[in-house]
CSV table of C-alpha atoms and ligand atoms in Angstrom, one decimal:
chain,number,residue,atom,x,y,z
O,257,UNK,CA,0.0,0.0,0.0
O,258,UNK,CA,0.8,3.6,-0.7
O,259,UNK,CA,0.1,6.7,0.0
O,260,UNK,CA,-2.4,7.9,2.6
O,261,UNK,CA,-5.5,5.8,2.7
O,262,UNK,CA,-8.1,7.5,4.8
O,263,UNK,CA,-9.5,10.8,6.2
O,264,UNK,CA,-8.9,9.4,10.3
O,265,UNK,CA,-7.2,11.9,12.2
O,266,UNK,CA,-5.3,10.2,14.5
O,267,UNK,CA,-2.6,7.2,13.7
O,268,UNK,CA,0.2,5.6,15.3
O,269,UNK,CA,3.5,4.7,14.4
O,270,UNK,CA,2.5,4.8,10.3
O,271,UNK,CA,-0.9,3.2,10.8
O,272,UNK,CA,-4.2,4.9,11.4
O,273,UNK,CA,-6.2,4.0,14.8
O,274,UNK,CA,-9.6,4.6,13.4
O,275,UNK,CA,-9.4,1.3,10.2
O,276,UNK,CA,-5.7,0.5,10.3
O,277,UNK,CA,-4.8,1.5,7.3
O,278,UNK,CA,-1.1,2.6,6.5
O,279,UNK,CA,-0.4,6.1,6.4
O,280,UNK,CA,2.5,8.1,4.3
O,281,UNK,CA,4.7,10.0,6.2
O,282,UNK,CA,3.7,13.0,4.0
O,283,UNK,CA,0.4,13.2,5.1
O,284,UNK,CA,1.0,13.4,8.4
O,285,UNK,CA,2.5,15.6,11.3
O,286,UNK,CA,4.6,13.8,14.0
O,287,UNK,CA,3.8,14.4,17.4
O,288,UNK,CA,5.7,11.5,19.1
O,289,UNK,CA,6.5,14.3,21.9
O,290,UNK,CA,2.5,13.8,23.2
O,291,UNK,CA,3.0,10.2,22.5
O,292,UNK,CA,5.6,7.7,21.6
O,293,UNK,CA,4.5,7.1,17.5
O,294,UNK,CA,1.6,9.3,17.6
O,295,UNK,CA,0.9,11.3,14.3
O,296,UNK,CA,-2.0,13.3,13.1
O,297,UNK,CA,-3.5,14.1,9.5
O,298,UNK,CA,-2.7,17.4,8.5
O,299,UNK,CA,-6.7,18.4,8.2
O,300,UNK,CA,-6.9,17.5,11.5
O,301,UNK,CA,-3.6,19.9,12.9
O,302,UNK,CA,-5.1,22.7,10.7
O,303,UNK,CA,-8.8,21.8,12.2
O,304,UNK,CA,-6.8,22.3,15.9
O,305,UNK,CA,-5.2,25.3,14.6
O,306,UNK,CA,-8.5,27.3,14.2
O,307,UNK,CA,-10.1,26.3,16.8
O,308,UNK,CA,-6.9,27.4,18.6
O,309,UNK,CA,-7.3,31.0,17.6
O,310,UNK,CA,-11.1,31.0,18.0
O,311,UNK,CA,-12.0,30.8,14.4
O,312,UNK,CA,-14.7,27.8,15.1
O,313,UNK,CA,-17.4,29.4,16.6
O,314,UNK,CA,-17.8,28.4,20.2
O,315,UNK,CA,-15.5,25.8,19.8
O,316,UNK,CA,-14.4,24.8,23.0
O,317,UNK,CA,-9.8,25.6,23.3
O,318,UNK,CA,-8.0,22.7,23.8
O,319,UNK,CA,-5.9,22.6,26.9
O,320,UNK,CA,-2.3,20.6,26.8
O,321,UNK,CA,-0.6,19.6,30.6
O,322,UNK,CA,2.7,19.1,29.9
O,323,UNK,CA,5.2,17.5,32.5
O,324,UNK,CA,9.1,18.9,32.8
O,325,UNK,CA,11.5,16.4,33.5
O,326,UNK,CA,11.5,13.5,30.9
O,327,UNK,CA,9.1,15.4,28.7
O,328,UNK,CA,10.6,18.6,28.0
O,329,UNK,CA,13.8,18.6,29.5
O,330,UNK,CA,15.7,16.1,31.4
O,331,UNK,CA,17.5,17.2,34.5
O,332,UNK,CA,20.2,15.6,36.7
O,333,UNK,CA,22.2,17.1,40.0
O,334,UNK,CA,25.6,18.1,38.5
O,335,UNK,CA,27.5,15.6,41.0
O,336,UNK,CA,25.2,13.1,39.7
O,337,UNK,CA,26.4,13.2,36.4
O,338,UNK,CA,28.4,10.0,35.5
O,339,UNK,CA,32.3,10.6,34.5
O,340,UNK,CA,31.2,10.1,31.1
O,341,UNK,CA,28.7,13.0,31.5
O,342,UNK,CA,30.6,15.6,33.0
O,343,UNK,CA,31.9,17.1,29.7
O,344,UNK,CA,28.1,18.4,29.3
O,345,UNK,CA,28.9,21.0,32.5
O,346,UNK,CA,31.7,22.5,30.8
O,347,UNK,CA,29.0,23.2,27.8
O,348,UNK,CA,26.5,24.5,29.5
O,349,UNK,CA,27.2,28.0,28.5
O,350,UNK,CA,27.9,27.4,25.2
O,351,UNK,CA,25.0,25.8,24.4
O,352,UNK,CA,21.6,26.9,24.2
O,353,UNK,CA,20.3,23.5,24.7
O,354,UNK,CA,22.0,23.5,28.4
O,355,UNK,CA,21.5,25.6,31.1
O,356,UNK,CA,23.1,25.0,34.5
O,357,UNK,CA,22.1,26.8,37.6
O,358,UNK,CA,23.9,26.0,40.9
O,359,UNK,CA,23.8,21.8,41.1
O,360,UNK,CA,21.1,21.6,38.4
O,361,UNK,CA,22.0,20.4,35.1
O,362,UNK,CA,18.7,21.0,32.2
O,363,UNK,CA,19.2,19.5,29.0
O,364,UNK,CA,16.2,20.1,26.4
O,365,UNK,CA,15.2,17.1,24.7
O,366,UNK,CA,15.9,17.1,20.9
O,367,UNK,CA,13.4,19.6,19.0
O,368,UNK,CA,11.8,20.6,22.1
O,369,UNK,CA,12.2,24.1,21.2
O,370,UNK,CA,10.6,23.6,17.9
O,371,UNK,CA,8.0,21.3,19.6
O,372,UNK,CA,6.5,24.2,21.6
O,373,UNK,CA,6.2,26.8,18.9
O,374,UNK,CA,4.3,24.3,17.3
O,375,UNK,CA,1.5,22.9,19.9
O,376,UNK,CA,1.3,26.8,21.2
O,377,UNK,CA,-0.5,27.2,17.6
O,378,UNK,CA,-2.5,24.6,18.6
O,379,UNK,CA,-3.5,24.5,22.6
O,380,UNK,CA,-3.6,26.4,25.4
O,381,UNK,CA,-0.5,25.1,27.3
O,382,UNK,CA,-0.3,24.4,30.8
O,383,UNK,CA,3.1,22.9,32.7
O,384,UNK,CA,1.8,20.4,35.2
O,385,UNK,CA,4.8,19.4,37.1
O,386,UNK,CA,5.8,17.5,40.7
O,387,UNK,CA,9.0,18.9,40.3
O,388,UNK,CA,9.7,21.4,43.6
O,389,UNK,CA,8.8,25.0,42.4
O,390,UNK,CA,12.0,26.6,42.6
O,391,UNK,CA,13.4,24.2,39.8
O,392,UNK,CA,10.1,24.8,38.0
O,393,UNK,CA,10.9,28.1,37.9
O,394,UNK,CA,14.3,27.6,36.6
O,395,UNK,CA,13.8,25.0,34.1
O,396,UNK,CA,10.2,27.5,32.5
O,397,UNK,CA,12.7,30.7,32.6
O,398,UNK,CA,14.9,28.6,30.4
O,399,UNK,CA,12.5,27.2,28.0
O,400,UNK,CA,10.1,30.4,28.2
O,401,UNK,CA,12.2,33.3,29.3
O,402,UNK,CA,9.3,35.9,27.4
O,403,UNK,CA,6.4,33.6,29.2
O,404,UNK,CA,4.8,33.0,25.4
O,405,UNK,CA,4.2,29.8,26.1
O,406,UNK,CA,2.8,28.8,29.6
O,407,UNK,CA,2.6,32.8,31.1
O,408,UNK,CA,1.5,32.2,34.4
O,409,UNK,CA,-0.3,28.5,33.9
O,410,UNK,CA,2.6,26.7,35.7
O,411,UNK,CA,1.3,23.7,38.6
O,412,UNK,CA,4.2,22.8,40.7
O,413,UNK,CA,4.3,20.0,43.3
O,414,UNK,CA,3.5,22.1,46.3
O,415,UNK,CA,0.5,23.7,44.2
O,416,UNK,CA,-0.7,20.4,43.0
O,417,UNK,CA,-1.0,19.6,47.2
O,418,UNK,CA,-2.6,22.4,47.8
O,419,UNK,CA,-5.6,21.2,44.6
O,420,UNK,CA,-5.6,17.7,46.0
O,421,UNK,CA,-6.4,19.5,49.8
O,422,UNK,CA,-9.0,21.5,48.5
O,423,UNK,CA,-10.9,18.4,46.5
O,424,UNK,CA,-10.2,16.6,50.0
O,425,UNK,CA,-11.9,19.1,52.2
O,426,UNK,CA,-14.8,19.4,49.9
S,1932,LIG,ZN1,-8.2,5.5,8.8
């Protein structure tokens, strides 16, 4: 088979979810950072797009909860690094896919950059994140010093207590 068979939306790892069929890389945009494989028919990004910027009347925005560590970034300790890790500290400021700040060591996971300017045409972006809120903080400045992304829609672990408390006491 060739080319792209159907008009499903959604597909995984070069087959479609809805009838199986198999699906040409051409016709398709990758999203494997939501999921591992996941891809999605053009008609449906540009269908996500409008919505996005409120074109389809009273179409509900979609809302993405992204996590930091292992999703975005990865992060280690700096004396945590393995021997064969440790030349990544003497990069860190000539990279602009490192950033170091006292014992923390963020990395950006390939494309991660070009992943966000993409999905912000698309949702309304949220981090959701159990990592404490000072490294939050660090690791958003670095992947959204101007706050185009997320702006103020960052959930750290101490805030996410303070949700589950609430629900609780209700
Ligand atoms: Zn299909």
């Amino acid at each position: 088979m060739s080319g792209s068979c159907c008009d499903h939306a959604i597909g995984r790892s070069g087959y479609c979810c809805r009838c199986d069929s198999e699906v040409d890389d051409h016709a398709v945009r990758d999203f494997h950072y939501l999921e591992k494989g996941l891809h999605l028919s053009h008609g449906f990004v540009n269908s996500l797009k409008r919505r996005r910027s409120g074109m389809g009347y009273g179409a509900k925005k979609l809302h993405l909860a992204l996590d930091l560590n292992h999703t975005l970034v990865h992060c280690s300790r700096v004396y945590r690094l393995s021997p064969k890790e440790r030349y990544l500290i003497r990069q860190a400021d000539s990279r602009d896919d490192l950033c170091r700040s006292g014992d923390l060591l963020i990395k950006l996971r390939p494309f991660a950059r070009e992943f966000l300017r993409e999905a912000n045409e698309l949702f309304i972006m949220h981090i959701c994140t159990d990592s404490e809120p000072e490294h939050a903080e660090i690791i958003v400045k670095f992947l959204d010093p101007l706050k185009i992304y997320f702006g103020q829609r960052v959930i750290t672990g101490r805030d996410m207590f303070w949700l589950i408390a609430v629900r609780v006491s209700r």
